[in-house]
Short mmCIF file of C-alpha atoms and ligand atoms in Angstrom, two decimals:
data_model
loop_
_atom_site.label_atom_id
_atom_site.label_comp_id
_atom_site.label_asym_id
_atom_site.label_seq_id
_atom_site.Cartn_x
_atom_site.Cartn_y
_atom_site.Cartn_z
CA MET A 1 76.21 99.14 72.87
CA ASN A 2 75.75 95.58 74.18
CA HIS A 3 73.08 94.34 76.52
CA SER A 4 74.70 92.00 78.99
CA THR A 5 73.39 88.93 80.84
CA ASN A 6 71.16 90.96 83.21
CA GLY A 7 69.54 92.73 80.24
CA LEU A 8 71.11 96.07 81.13
CA VAL A 9 74.13 97.98 79.89
CA ASN A 10 76.62 97.57 82.72
CA VAL A 11 79.29 100.06 83.70
CA LEU A 12 81.81 99.47 86.48
CA ILE A 13 83.34 102.60 88.04
CA SER A 14 86.08 102.33 90.64
CA GLY A 15 86.31 105.17 93.16
CA ALA A 16 82.60 105.93 92.85
CA SER A 17 82.04 106.73 96.54
CA SER A 18 83.31 110.30 96.13
CA GLY A 19 84.24 113.14 93.77
CA ILE A 20 84.49 112.50 90.03
CA GLY A 21 83.57 108.80 90.33
CA ARG A 22 80.41 109.57 92.31
CA ALA A 23 79.31 112.16 89.73
CA LEU A 24 80.06 109.66 86.95
CA ALA A 25 78.01 106.94 88.70
CA LEU A 26 75.00 109.25 88.93
CA HIS A 27 75.45 110.45 85.35
CA TYR A 28 75.50 106.90 83.95
CA ALA A 29 72.60 105.80 86.20
CA ASN A 30 70.54 108.77 84.99
CA GLN A 31 71.21 107.64 81.41
CA GLY A 32 69.72 104.19 82.24
CA TYR A 33 72.93 102.22 82.76
CA CYS A 34 73.36 99.70 85.56
CA VAL A 35 76.30 101.05 87.58
CA TRP A 36 78.62 98.93 89.70
CA ALA A 37 80.04 101.54 92.05
CA GLY A 38 83.43 100.80 93.62
CA GLY A 39 84.97 102.11 96.82
CA ARG A 40 85.94 101.10 100.37
CA ASN A 41 83.43 103.32 102.15
CA LEU A 42 80.27 101.19 102.29
CA ASP A 43 78.19 103.96 103.89
CA ALA A 44 79.05 106.32 101.02
CA LEU A 45 78.15 103.61 98.49
CA LYS A 46 74.87 102.90 100.28
CA SER A 47 73.93 106.59 100.22
CA LEU A 48 74.64 106.59 96.47
CA MET A 49 72.33 103.59 96.02
CA GLU A 50 69.61 105.52 97.84
CA VAL A 51 69.90 108.31 95.27
CA HIS A 52 69.50 105.97 92.28
CA ARG A 53 68.20 102.41 92.10
CA ASN A 54 70.41 101.59 89.05
CA ILE A 55 73.50 101.80 91.29
CA LEU A 56 74.92 98.69 92.98
CA PRO A 57 77.86 98.59 95.41
CA LEU A 58 81.22 96.97 94.70
CA CYS A 59 82.87 97.44 98.06
CA CYS A 60 86.56 96.52 98.20
CA ASP A 61 90.05 97.87 98.66
CA ILE A 62 91.60 97.77 95.19
CA THR A 63 95.10 97.42 96.63
CA ASN A 64 94.05 93.94 97.81
CA PRO A 65 93.63 91.49 94.89
CA GLU A 66 91.84 88.88 97.03
CA ALA A 67 89.30 91.50 98.19
CA ILE A 68 88.65 92.52 94.57
CA LYS A 69 88.03 88.87 93.58
CA ALA A 70 85.70 88.28 96.55
CA ALA A 71 83.67 91.42 95.79
CA SER A 72 83.41 90.58 92.09
CA VAL A 73 81.77 87.14 92.21
CA SER A 74 78.32 88.36 91.23
CA LEU A 75 79.41 90.78 88.48
CA PRO A 76 77.69 90.28 85.12
CA SER A 77 79.44 90.85 81.83
CA LEU A 78 80.44 94.51 81.53
CA ASP A 79 80.15 97.07 78.74
CA ILE A 80 82.27 99.84 80.24
CA ILE A 81 85.00 99.79 82.89
CA ILE A 82 86.24 103.11 84.29
CA LEU A 83 89.27 102.74 86.57
CA ASN A 84 89.00 106.04 88.38
CA ALA A 85 89.95 105.36 92.04
CA GLY A 86 93.00 107.23 93.19
CA THR A 87 94.73 109.24 95.84
CA CYS A 88 97.05 112.22 95.96
CA GLU A 89 99.81 112.96 98.47
CA TYR A 90 102.69 115.34 97.94
CA ILE A 91 106.38 114.98 98.78
CA ASP A 92 106.97 118.06 100.94
CA GLU A 93 110.71 117.60 101.41
CA ALA A 94 112.47 115.71 98.61
CA LYS A 95 115.79 115.64 100.51
CA HIS A 96 114.05 113.61 103.24
CA PHE A 97 112.09 111.44 100.84
CA ASP A 98 109.07 109.68 102.37
CA GLY A 99 109.27 106.16 100.94
CA ALA A 100 106.09 105.01 102.66
CA LEU A 101 104.11 107.87 101.10
CA PHE A 102 105.62 107.07 97.70
CA SER A 103 104.65 103.40 98.06
CA ARG A 104 101.07 104.29 99.17
CA VAL A 105 100.47 106.53 96.17
CA ILE A 106 102.04 104.18 93.61
CA ASN A 107 100.13 101.21 95.05
CA THR A 108 96.75 102.94 94.99
CA ASN A 109 97.11 104.75 91.67
CA LEU A 110 99.09 102.23 89.63
CA ILE A 111 99.67 98.75 91.07
CA SER A 112 95.99 98.35 91.98
CA ILE A 113 95.06 98.89 88.32
CA GLY A 114 96.87 95.64 87.50
CA TYR A 115 94.68 93.79 90.03
CA CYS A 116 91.53 95.47 88.67
CA LEU A 117 92.42 94.59 85.08
CA GLU A 118 93.10 90.97 86.04
CA ALA A 119 89.72 90.66 87.78
CA TRP A 120 87.50 92.72 85.47
CA LEU A 121 88.90 92.77 81.92
CA PRO A 122 87.80 89.16 81.22
CA LEU A 123 84.22 90.35 81.90
CA LEU A 124 84.38 93.19 79.36
CA SER A 125 82.31 92.53 76.23
CA THR A 126 83.68 92.76 72.71
CA GLY A 127 83.18 96.33 71.52
CA GLY A 128 83.35 97.53 75.13
CA ASN A 129 85.16 100.53 76.62
CA LEU A 130 87.96 100.67 79.16
CA ALA A 131 88.91 104.07 80.60
CA LEU A 132 91.79 104.82 82.96
CA THR A 133 91.88 108.06 84.96
CA SER A 134 95.32 109.61 84.82
CA SER A 135 95.89 113.34 85.36
CA SER A 136 97.11 116.38 83.44
CA ALA A 137 99.89 116.33 86.08
CA SER A 138 101.39 113.56 83.94
CA PHE A 139 102.13 116.03 81.11
CA LEU A 140 105.17 117.58 82.78
CA PRO A 141 107.13 117.37 86.05
CA LEU A 142 105.47 119.47 88.75
CA PRO A 143 106.90 120.47 92.14
CA ARG A 144 106.13 118.03 95.01
CA ALA A 145 104.48 115.58 92.58
CA GLU A 146 107.23 112.93 92.63
CA ALA A 147 104.75 110.25 93.78
CA TYR A 148 101.46 111.44 92.26
CA GLY A 149 102.95 112.57 88.93
CA ALA A 150 105.02 109.40 88.54
CA SER A 151 101.98 107.22 89.25
CA LYS A 152 99.84 109.12 86.72
CA ALA A 153 102.56 109.21 84.02
CA ALA A 154 102.68 105.43 84.37
CA VAL A 155 98.87 105.18 84.15
CA THR A 156 98.96 107.15 80.87
CA TYR A 157 101.63 104.82 79.48
CA LEU A 158 99.66 101.78 80.65
CA ALA A 159 96.44 103.04 79.04
CA ARG A 160 98.15 103.73 75.72
CA THR A 161 99.83 100.32 75.69
CA LEU A 162 96.52 98.62 76.49
CA SER A 163 94.93 100.62 73.69
CA ILE A 164 97.35 99.00 71.24
CA ASP A 165 97.11 95.47 72.67
CA LEU A 166 93.32 95.39 73.13
CA LYS A 167 92.57 96.62 69.61
CA LYS A 168 92.42 93.04 68.35
CA ASP A 169 89.75 92.33 71.01
CA ASP A 170 87.74 95.32 69.76
CA ILE A 171 88.05 97.10 73.12
CA HIS A 172 88.33 100.90 73.02
CA VAL A 173 90.71 102.34 75.60
CA SER A 174 90.52 105.95 76.79
CA VAL A 175 92.96 107.76 79.01
CA ILE A 176 91.42 110.58 81.04
CA HIS A 177 93.54 113.65 81.81
CA PRO A 178 91.56 115.98 84.10
CA GLY A 179 92.80 119.39 85.14
CA PHE A 180 91.58 120.56 88.56
CA VAL A 181 88.19 119.20 89.65
CA GLU A 182 86.60 120.31 92.93
CA THR A 183 86.54 117.11 95.04
CA PRO A 184 87.69 115.96 98.50
CA LEU A 185 91.03 115.12 96.84
CA THR A 186 91.67 118.73 95.78
CA ASP A 187 89.97 120.30 98.82
CA LYS A 188 93.24 119.56 100.64
CA ASN A 189 95.35 121.58 98.18
CA ASP A 190 97.02 124.67 99.61
CA PHE A 191 97.82 126.31 96.24
CA PRO A 192 95.76 128.07 93.55
CA MET A 193 93.87 125.73 91.20
CA PRO A 194 93.24 127.52 87.89
CA CYS A 195 90.23 126.62 85.73
CA LEU A 196 88.68 124.46 88.50
CA VAL A 197 85.60 122.53 87.27
CA SER A 198 82.83 120.76 89.16
CA PRO A 199 82.54 116.94 89.37
CA ASP A 200 79.29 117.15 87.33
CA GLN A 201 81.07 119.03 84.53
CA ALA A 202 83.89 116.45 84.62
CA ALA A 203 81.39 113.57 84.51
CA GLU A 204 79.57 114.97 81.46
CA ILE A 205 82.86 115.44 79.55
CA ILE A 206 84.11 111.94 80.46
CA TYR A 207 80.74 110.39 79.54
CA GLN A 208 80.78 112.09 76.12
CA GLY A 209 84.41 111.14 75.51
CA ILE A 210 83.85 107.46 76.29
CA SER A 211 80.62 107.41 74.23
CA HIS A 212 82.64 108.69 71.25
CA ASN A 213 85.49 106.18 71.82
CA LYS A 214 87.99 109.01 72.34
CA SER A 215 91.49 107.71 73.02
CA GLU A 216 92.26 110.77 75.17
CA ILE A 217 89.78 112.81 77.22
CA HIS A 218 91.34 115.99 78.61
CA PHE A 219 89.66 118.98 80.22
CA PRO A 220 89.17 121.83 80.80
CA LYS A 221 90.76 122.45 77.42
CA ARG A 222 92.00 126.00 78.20
CA PHE A 223 94.07 124.50 81.03
CA THR A 224 95.16 121.18 79.51
CA TRP A 225 96.24 122.72 76.16
CA LEU A 226 98.40 125.20 78.08
CA LEU A 227 100.07 122.35 79.99
CA LYS A 228 100.55 120.41 76.74
CA LEU A 229 102.25 123.47 75.20
CA LEU A 230 104.48 123.95 78.27
CA SER A 231 105.47 120.27 78.05
CA LEU A 232 107.05 121.05 74.66
CA LEU A 233 109.56 123.45 76.26
CA PRO A 234 113.15 122.24 76.58
CA PHE A 235 113.39 120.74 80.07
CA PRO A 236 116.02 123.24 81.42
CA ILE A 237 113.60 126.12 80.66
CA TRP A 238 110.67 124.34 82.32
CA LYS A 239 112.91 123.51 85.30
CA LYS A 240 113.63 127.21 85.84
CA LEU A 241 109.94 128.12 85.57
CA ALA A 242 108.86 125.28 87.88
CA ALA A 243 111.54 126.13 90.44
CA ARG A 244 110.04 129.64 90.67
CA MET A 245 106.67 128.07 91.59
CA THR A 246 108.23 126.53 94.71
CA LYS A 247 109.66 129.84 96.01
N1 NAP B 1 90.13 116.11 91.49
C1 NAP B 1 91.04 116.45 90.59
O1 NAP B 1 91.36 117.65 90.37
C2 NAP B 1 91.74 115.40 89.78
C3 NAP B 1 92.61 115.83 88.76
C4 NAP B 1 93.27 114.88 88.00
C5 NAP B 1 93.05 113.54 88.24
N2 NAP B 1 92.19 113.15 89.23
C6 NAP B 1 92.02 111.72 89.44
O2 NAP B 1 90.64 111.42 89.42
C7 NAP B 1 90.38 110.27 90.22
C8 NAP B 1 89.23 110.57 91.18
O3 NAP B 1 89.68 111.61 92.03
P1 NAP B 1 88.69 112.53 92.88
O4 NAP B 1 89.22 113.90 92.78
O5 NAP B 1 87.29 112.23 92.56
O6 NAP B 1 89.07 112.02 94.36
P2 NAP B 1 88.20 111.60 95.64
O7 NAP B 1 86.96 112.41 95.74
O8 NAP B 1 89.16 111.58 96.77
O9 NAP B 1 87.78 110.10 95.27
C9 NAP B 1 88.73 109.07 95.25
C10 NAP B 1 87.98 107.77 95.09
O10 NAP B 1 88.95 106.70 95.03
C11 NAP B 1 88.55 105.69 95.93
N3 NAP B 1 89.71 104.97 96.46
C12 NAP B 1 90.88 105.51 96.92
N4 NAP B 1 91.68 104.53 97.37
C13 NAP B 1 91.02 103.37 97.19
C14 NAP B 1 91.31 102.02 97.47
N5 NAP B 1 92.48 101.65 98.02
N6 NAP B 1 90.40 101.08 97.17
C15 NAP B 1 89.21 101.42 96.60
N7 NAP B 1 88.87 102.68 96.30
C16 NAP B 1 89.75 103.64 96.61
C17 NAP B 1 87.82 106.43 97.05
O11 NAP B 1 86.92 105.55 97.66
P3 NAP B 1 86.92 105.14 99.24
O12 NAP B 1 87.42 106.30 100.00
O13 NAP B 1 85.49 104.75 99.47
O14 NAP B 1 87.83 103.97 99.27
C18 NAP B 1 87.06 107.49 96.27
O15 NAP B 1 85.83 106.97 95.80
C19 NAP B 1 91.70 109.94 90.91
O16 NAP B 1 92.35 108.91 90.19
C20 NAP B 1 92.48 111.23 90.80
O17 NAP B 1 93.87 111.02 90.84
C21 NAP B 1 91.55 114.04 90.01
#
């Protein structure tokens, strides 16, 4: 673990104003890290700062590369970067495909990561950790997840490629594959969410995984292993099973 220019161990977490990112910010702050908490909602970031004095705001829209650069001018060198911000919207009627929705989800969950990497990776210390939040939805095609699933499958690919290319820089890359976590993002879901975990449980598992330089962090295991097994089925069989879920 390095101690950066401000004498503290610095972790940057995007999407820290809510849900998993907020729980992660508090978890790291409670462990003595200096947390740079990202998000667009300044009020939510301010309320987080009131909870813990180790938390500092990094307020910007990550789909806007100029806004990221402007917000990042005072960042010190970083020890851990967790690219966690994301959104989820479903395609309700594939025959009448909503291109604007597709673009919104891909921009927020995938394209923005390129802007974040460009701005923040040069600040990451040798021996540091980079973690990208994907989803267990990336394991296999799920109904209505054309936009969300495609964005997260691409995030997984991106993380694994970075893991290969950043090895020579001694940067450990983790891809995070959560199952269902109870957050504002999943509060909108109108279907059953098996094995739902709390944001605090998710934060503890992610913290441990990054601390141990795990290349993949997936949880809860009873749910993610089942999805991994189902992903081994021949696609025509999965297609029949998945089609039943939409009836
Ligand atoms: N909850 C789950 O079951 C689950 C499962 C698998 C994967 N995930 C992934 O986990 C991550 C966190 O999800 P969550 O459930 O904690 O959702 P959440 O409570 O809705 O939080 C999403 C976070 O992303 C930030 N964000 C969204 N768009 C942004 C933008 N354009 N610029 C900057 N920040 C932006 C939001 O901040 P502002 O609103 O302040 O901008 C918020 O802090 C996401 O990548 C999600 O896909 C979640």
